[in-house]
XYZ file of C-alpha atoms in Angstrom:
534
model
C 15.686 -5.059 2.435
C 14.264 -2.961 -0.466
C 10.674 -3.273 -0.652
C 10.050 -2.781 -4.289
C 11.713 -6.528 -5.200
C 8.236 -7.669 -4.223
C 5.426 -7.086 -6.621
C 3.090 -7.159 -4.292
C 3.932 -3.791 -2.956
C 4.302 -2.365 -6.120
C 1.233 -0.196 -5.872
C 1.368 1.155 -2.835
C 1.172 4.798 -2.117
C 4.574 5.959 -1.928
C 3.962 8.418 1.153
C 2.629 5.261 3.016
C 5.653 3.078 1.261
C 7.851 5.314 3.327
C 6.604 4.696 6.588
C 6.658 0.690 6.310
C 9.748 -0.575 8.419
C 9.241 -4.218 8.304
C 7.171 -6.746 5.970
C 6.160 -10.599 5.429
C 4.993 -11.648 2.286
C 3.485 -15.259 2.276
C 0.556 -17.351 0.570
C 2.252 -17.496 -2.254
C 3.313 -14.530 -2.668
C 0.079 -12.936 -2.822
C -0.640 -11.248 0.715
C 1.546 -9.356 3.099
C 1.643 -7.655 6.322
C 3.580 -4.713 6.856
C 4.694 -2.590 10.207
C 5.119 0.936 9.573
C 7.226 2.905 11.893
C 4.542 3.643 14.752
C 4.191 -0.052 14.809
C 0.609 -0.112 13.220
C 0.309 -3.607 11.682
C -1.836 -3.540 7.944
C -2.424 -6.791 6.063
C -2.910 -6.703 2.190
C -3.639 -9.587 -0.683
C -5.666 -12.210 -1.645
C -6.995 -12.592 1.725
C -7.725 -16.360 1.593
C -9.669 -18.090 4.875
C -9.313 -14.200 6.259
C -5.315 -14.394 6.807
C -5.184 -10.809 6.653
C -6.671 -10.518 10.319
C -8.834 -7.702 8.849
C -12.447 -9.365 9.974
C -12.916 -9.555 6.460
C -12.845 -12.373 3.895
C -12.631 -9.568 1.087
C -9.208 -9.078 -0.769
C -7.453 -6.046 -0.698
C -4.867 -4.244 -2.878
C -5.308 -1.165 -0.443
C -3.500 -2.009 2.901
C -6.028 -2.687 5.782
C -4.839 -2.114 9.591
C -5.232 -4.994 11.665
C -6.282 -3.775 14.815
C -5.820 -6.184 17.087
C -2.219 -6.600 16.495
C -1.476 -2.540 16.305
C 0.772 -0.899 19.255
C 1.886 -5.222 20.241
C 5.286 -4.863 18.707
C 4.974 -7.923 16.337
C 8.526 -9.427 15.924
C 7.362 -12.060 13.781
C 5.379 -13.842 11.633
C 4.568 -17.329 10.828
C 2.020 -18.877 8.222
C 1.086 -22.482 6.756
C 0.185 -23.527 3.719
C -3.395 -23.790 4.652
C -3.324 -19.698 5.143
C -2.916 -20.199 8.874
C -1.134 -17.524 10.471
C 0.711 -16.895 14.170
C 2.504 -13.771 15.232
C 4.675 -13.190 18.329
C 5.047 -10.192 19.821
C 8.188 -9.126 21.633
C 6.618 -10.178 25.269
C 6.201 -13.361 23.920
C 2.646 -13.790 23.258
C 1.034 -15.344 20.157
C -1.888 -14.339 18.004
C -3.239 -16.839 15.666
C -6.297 -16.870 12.850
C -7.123 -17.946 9.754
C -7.709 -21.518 8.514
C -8.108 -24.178 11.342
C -8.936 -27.268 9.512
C -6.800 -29.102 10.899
C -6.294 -27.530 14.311
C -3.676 -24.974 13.122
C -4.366 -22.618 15.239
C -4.295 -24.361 18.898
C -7.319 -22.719 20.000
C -9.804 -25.933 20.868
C -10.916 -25.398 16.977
C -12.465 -22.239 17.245
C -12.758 -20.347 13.535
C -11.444 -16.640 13.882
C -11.351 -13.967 11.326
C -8.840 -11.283 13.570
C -5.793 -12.597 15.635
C -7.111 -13.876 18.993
C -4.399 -14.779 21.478
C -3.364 -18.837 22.153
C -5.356 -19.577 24.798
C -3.790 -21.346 28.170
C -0.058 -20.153 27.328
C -0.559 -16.600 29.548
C 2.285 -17.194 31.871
C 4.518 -19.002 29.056
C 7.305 -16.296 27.039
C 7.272 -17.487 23.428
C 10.888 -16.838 21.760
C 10.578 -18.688 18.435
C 8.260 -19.962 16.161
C 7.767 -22.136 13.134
C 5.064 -23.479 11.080
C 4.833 -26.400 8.596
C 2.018 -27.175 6.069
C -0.501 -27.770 8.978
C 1.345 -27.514 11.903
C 3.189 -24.841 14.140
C 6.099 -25.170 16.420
C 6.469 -22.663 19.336
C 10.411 -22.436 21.686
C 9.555 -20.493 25.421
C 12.175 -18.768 27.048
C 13.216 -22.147 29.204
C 13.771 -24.069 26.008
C 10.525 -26.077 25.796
C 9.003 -27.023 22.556
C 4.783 -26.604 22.073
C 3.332 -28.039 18.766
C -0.499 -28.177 17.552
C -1.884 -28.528 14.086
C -2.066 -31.689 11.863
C -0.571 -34.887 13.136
C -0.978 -37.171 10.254
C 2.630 -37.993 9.744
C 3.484 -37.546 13.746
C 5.199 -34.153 13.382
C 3.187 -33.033 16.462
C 4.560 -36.226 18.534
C 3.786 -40.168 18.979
C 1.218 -40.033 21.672
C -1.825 -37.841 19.886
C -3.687 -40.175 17.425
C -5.323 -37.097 15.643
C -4.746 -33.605 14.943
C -4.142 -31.121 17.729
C -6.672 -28.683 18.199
C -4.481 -27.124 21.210
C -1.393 -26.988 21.948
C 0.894 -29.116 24.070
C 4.217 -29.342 25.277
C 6.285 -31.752 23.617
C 7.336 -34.062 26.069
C 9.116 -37.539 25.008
C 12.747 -37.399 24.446
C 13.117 -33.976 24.259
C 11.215 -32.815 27.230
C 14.313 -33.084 28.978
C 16.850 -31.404 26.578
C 16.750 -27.518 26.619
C 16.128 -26.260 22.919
C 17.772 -23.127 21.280
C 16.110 -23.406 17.951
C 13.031 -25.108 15.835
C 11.947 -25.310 12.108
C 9.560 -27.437 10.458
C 9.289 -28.483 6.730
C 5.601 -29.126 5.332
C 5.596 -32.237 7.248
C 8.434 -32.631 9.596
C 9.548 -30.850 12.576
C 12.570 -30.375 13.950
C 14.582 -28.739 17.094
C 18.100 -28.080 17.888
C 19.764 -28.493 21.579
C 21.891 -26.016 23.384
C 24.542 -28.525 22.510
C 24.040 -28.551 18.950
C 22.438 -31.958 18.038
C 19.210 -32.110 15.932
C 16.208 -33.535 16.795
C 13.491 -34.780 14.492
C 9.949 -36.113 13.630
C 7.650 -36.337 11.825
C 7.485 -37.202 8.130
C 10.107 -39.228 6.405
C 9.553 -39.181 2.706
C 12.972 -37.944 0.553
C 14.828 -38.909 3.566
C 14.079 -35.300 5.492
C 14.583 -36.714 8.163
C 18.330 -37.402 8.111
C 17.836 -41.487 7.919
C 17.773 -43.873 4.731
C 14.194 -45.507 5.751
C 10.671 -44.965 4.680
C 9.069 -45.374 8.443
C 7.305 -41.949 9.199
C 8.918 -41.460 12.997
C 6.434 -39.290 15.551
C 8.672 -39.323 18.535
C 11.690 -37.273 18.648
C 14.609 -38.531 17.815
C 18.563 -37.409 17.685
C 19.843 -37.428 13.909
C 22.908 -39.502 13.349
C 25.711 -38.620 11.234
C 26.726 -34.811 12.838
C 30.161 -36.528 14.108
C 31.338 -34.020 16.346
C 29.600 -30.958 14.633
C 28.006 -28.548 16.978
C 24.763 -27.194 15.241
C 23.893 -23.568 15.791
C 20.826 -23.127 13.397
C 18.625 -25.312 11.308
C 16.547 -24.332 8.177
C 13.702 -26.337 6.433
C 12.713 -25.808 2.686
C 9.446 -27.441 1.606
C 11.673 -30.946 2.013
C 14.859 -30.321 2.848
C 17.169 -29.586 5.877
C 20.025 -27.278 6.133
C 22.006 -27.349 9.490
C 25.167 -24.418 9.894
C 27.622 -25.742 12.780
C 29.718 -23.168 14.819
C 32.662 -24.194 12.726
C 30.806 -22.346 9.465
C 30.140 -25.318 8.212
C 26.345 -26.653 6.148
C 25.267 -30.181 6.674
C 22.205 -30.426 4.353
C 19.104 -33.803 3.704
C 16.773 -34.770 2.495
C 14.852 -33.842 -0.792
C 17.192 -33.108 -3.841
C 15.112 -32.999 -7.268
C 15.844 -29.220 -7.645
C 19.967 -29.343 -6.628
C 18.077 -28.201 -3.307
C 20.915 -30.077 -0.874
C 24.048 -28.302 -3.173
C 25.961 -31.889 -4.161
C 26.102 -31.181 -7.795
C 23.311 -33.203 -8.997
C 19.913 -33.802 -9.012
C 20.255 -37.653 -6.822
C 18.356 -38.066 -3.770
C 20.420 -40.762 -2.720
C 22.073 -38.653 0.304
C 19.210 -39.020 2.414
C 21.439 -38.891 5.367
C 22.603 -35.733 6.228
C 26.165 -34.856 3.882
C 28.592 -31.838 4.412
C 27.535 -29.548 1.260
C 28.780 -26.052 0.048
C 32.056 -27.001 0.547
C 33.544 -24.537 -1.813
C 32.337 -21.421 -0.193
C 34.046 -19.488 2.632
C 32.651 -19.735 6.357
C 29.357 -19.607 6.113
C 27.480 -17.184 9.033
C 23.800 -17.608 8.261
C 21.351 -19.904 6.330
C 18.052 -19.429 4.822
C 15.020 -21.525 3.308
C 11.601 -21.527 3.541
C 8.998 -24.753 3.286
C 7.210 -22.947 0.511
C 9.780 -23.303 -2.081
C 12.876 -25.614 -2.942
C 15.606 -22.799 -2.976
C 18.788 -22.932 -0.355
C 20.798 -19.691 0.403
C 23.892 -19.152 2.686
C 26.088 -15.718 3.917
C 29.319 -15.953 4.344
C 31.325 -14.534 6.610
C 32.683 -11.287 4.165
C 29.005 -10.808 3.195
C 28.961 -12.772 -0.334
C 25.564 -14.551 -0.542
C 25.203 -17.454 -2.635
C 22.426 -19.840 -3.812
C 20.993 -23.365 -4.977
C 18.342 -25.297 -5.864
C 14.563 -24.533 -7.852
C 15.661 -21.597 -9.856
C 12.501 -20.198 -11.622
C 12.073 -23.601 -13.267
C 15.941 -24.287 -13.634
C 17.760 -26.638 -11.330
C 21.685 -25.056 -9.595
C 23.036 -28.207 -7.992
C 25.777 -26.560 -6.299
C 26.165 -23.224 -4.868
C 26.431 -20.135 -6.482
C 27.718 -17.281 -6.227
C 25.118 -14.078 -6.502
C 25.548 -10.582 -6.608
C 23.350 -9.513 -3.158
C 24.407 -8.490 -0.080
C 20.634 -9.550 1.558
C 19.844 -13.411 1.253
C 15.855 -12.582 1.032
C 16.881 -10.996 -1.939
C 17.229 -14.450 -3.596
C 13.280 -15.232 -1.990
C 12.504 -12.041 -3.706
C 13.804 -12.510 -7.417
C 14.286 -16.263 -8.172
C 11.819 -18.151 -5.380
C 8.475 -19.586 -7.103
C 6.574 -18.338 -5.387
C 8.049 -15.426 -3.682
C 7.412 -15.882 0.127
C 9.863 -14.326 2.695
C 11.294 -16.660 4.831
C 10.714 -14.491 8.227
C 9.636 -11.041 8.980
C 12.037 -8.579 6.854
C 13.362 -5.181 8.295
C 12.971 -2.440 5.222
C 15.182 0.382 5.194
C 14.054 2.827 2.322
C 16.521 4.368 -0.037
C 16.934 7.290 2.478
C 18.453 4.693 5.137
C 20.275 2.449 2.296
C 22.187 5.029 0.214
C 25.399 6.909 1.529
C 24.691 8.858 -1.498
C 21.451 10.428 0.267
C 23.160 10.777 3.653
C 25.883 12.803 1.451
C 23.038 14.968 -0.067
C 21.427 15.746 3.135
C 25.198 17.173 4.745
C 25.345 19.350 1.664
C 25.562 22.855 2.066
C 24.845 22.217 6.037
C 26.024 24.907 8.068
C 25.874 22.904 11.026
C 28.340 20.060 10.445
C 30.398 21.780 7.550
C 34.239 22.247 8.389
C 34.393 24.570 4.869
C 32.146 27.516 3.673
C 32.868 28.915 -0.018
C 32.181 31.977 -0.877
C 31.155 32.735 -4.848
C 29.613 36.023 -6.041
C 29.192 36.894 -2.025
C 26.724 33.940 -1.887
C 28.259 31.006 1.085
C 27.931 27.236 0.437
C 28.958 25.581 3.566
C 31.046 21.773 2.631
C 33.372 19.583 4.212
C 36.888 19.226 3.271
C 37.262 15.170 3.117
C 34.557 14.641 0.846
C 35.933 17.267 -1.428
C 39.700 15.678 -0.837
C 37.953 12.564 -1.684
C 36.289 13.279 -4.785
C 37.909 15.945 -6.308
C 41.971 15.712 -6.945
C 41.697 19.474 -7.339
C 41.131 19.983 -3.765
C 43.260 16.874 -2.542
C 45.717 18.551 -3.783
C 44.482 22.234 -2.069
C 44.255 20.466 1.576
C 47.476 18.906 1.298
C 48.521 21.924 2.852
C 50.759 23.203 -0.354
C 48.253 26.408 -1.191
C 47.879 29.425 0.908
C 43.894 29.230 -0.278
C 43.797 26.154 1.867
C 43.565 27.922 5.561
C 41.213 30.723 4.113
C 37.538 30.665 5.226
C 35.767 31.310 3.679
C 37.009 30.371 0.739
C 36.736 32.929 -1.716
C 35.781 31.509 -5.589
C 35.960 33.813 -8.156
C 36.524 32.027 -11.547
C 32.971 30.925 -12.340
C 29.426 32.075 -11.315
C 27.432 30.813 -7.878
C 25.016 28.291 -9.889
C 27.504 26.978 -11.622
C 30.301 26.112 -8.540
C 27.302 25.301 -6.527
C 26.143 22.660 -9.223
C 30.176 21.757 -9.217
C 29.984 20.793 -4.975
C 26.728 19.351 -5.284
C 27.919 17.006 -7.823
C 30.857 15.955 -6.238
C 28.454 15.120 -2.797
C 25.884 13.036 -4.625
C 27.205 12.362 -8.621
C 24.070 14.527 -9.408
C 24.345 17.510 -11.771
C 21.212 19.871 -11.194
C 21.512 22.921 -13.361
C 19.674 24.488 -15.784
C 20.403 23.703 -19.562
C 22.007 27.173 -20.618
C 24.456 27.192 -17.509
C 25.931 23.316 -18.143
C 28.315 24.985 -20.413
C 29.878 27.136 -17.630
C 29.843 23.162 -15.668
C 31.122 21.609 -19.038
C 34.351 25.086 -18.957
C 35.020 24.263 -14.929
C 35.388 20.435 -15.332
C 37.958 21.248 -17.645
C 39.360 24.020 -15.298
C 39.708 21.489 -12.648
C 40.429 18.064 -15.116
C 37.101 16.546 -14.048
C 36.462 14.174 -16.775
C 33.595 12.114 -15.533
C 31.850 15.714 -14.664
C 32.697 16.558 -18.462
C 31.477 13.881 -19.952
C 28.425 14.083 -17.850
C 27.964 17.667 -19.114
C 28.445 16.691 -22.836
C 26.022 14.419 -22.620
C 23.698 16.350 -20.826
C 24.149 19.214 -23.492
C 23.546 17.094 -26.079
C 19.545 16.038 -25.138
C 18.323 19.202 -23.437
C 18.906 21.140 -27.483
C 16.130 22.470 -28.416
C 14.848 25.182 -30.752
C 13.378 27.203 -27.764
C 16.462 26.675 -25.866
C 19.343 26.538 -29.036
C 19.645 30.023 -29.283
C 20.691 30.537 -25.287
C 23.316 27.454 -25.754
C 24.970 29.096 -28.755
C 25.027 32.527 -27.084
C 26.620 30.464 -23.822
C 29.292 28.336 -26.078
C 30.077 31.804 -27.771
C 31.406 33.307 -23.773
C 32.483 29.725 -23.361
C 35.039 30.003 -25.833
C 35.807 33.498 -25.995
C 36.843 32.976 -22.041
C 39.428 30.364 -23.407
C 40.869 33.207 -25.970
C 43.763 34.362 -23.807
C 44.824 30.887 -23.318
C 47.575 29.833 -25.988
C 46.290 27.954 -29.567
C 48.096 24.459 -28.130
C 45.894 24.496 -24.502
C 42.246 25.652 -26.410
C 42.894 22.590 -28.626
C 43.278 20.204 -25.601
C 40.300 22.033 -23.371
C 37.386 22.690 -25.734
C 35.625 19.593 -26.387
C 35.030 17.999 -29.737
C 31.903 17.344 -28.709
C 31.214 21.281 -28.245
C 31.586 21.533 -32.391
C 28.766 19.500 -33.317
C 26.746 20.861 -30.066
C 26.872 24.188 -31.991
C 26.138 22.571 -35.279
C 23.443 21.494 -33.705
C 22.161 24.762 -32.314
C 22.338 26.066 -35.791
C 20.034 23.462 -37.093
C 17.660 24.279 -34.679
C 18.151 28.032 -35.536
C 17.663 27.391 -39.182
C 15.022 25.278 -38.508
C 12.894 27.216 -36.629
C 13.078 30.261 -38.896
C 12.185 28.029 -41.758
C 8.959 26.691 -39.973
C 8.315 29.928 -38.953
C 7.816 30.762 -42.525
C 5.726 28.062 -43.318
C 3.599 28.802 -40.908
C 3.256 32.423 -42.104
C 3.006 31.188 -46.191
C 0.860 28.673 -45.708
C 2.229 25.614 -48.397
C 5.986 24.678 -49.083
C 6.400 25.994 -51.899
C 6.527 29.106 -50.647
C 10.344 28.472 -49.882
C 11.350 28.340 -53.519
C 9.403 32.118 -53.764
C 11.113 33.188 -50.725
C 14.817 32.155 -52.275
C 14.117 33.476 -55.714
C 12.748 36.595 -53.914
């Protein structure tokens, strides 16, 4: 994921930017945590009820470590609406701080400012975690379910007649069914089996959970309607479900006043779960978040697609988008723009082939090539250059003798110039200076490069200027006298319109120069008219 789709991050330093390999953005959008790459944890934002961690209730633009979370290997974040937070490290533990109103953060109600650990689950590995509103859900290793938080709609369980202060194992119905996956919605929790059926509880309003009645339910219960789907994964939005069977397949409930569920229309009268994005390929992956209304799904040949709240609009049915990442949809449409789980961040370095490409340029060390121009050696690889240049496809086809030479001996054009020429065809990049892109501009039509001509054309065309006219005219002069021996027909074809008005354009700035020159020296205008009649 690119980092700079989230404002938040937008004025960060860049050096420190660099270093950040994963992030979570939540509270609306308006604090963060980030992991750089020697898995030092920082917290930046708003700060509200101290959900940074920083022991601080200050905000921060500036990115403040938080201590006791540095060196843990933090694999993921969690956070309510309240600004409760819980993080899991990859040993299974869980930190928790921040606001504890309602007993958010399992710990017997104690306030904390910095992540403490859960107290009383030492010997229990925590694999998975989810929080609602108020409440958080926690999977161990052996499939067991632990809630705490807010209980006022029973999406803790049946038997606590308050809020949960600590946590505790959820027990009736499920106790006995080994779970593979949980997600709650602000209100609602849920938990799928390792044999794909969905449990739920909790909160019923807009039918989230799966069944056409208005009775809140607080013990765990299987959702009917699945037939003989097998459930792999379920995703909550603030209220609505997504479900994504092994088959590919999205079963979706709940609410639907944003298109949210994907049926075409605004109607919440599918409160029992329907088969949706029906239109799409097979679907691998499925994403929402109970901050926002948005659904998004990944298909199997990367295409990701969306629906729902649209930055105030409504999509009813899937569409279609042009990202390959499905937080990218959190990032740019989601109101507010929360991530739905902790985000790897690859900078451009890691992202772009281009800047892998760059980097092998002129690399003694992996180069199968070197070229040798004006005795200077720039080391290459032959498939690039077969793949972006037909000039040497055509060379390492085996038809020229120059082919098996090596080095490669270049002696048509100078060593800034060809150098400029490889460089460009590594990375699309032409880095010259402004009197030697004519020499570029005379090679790309050596070698029938047109996007490297027009590139150099253009290029020509806003570096003019009267310092640097004088240099270009001189160059376009041994430009074209170096196309003199070719016949009338072939200079017609290889000098460049564009090259005409270049050099009327060079004159111009000749002309004009000397005339403000004179100006300068005369002191008032008129002094032109004296200088013509003299």
């Amino acid at each position: 994921m690119n980092l700079d789709k989230w404002s938040i991050f937008s004025l960060l330093n860049p050096e420190f930017k660099s270093k950040i390999r994963s992030a979570f953005v939540f509270g609306g959008g308006s604090e963060a945590f980030v992991i750089t790459e020697s898995d030092d944890v920082y917290g930046l934002g708003q700060n509200s009820c101290s959900c940074l961690g920083i022991d601080s209730t200050e905000s921060t633009l500036e990115p403040k470590k938080v201590e006791e979370l540095c060196g843990k290997k933090v694999k993921a974040f969690a956070s309510g609406c309240g600004a409760n937070v819980v993080a899991l490290t990859e040993k299974g533990e869980i930190y928790v701080w921040g606001h504890n109103k309602f007993g958010e953060l399992g710990n017997e109600g104690c306030n904390t400012k910095v992540p403490g650990l859960l107290p009383g689950l030492a010997d229990v590995v925590i694999e998975e975690i989810a929080c609602g509103g108020h409440h958080t859900l926690a999977l161990d290793k052996d499939g067991k379910v632990y809630g705490w938080g807010q209980n006022n709609n029973g999406q803790i369980e049946y038997t606590l007649r308050a809020n949960s202060s600590r946590f505790r194992q959820i027990i009736t119905t499920i106790g006995v069914k080994k779970i593979k996956n949980i997600a709650c919605t602000n209100s609602a929790s849920f938990a799928v089996s390792h044999n794909g059926k969905v449990y739920a509880w909790g909160n019923r309003e807009n039918g989230q959970l799966g069944l056409p009645h208005d009775t809140n339910i607080s013990q765990p219960f299987k959702i009917p309607g699945f037939d003989n789907a097998i459930i792999v994964k379920v995703a909550c939005g603030f209220s609505h479900v997504l479900a994504l069977s092994d088959s590919g397949n999205i079963i979706a409930w709940g609410s639907n006043n944003y298109g949210q569920i994907g049926i075409g229309s605004k109607s919440n009268v599918y409160l029992s779960p329907v088969r949706t994005a029906t239109e799409i390929e097979r679907v691998v992956d499925i994403a929402a978040t109970p901050d926002c209304h948005i659904s998004a799904a990944l298909t199997l040949t990367g295409s990701v697609y969306m629906w729902g709240q649209y930055r105030g609009h409504s999509v009813t049915t899937p569409m279609l988008t042009p990202f390959k990442l499905m937080s990218d949809i959190f990032a740019s449409f989601a109101k507010p723009a929360v991530m739905n789980s902790l985000l790897p961040i690859w900078t451009e370095d890691s992202l772009s082939v281009i800047a892998s490409l760059k980097h092998a340029f002129n690399d003694p060390n992996t180069s199968d090539l070197t070229i040798m121009v004006d005795g200077k050696l720039i080391y290459v690889h032959k498939g690039i250059l077969k793949i972006r240049s037909e000039y040497f496809h055509s060379m390492f086809k085996g038809e020229w003798k120059e082919c098996c030479k090596s080095p490669l001996e270049i002696d048509k054009f100078s060593f800034p110039v060809y150098k400029a020429y490889l460089y460009y065809l590594y990375t699309g990049i032409i880095d010259i200076e402004p009197e030697a892109v004519l020499g570029l501009l005379e090679l790309s039509n050596f070698y029938c490069e047109e996007g490297l001509k027009r590139k150099c054309e253009q290029i020509i065309k806003s570096r003019i200027t009267p310092e640097n006219a004088a240099l270009l005219y001189v160059a376009s002069v041994t430009y074209n006298t170096r196309f003199t021996k070719v016949k009338k027909s072939v200079v017609k074809e290889q000098i460049p319109i564009a090259l005409l008005g270049i050099l009327a354009v060079c004159f111009f700035f000749i002309y004009l120069n000397k005339v403000l020159s004179l100006l300068n020296k005369r002191g008032c205008f008129c002094c032109i008219e004296s200088s013509k009649n003299s």
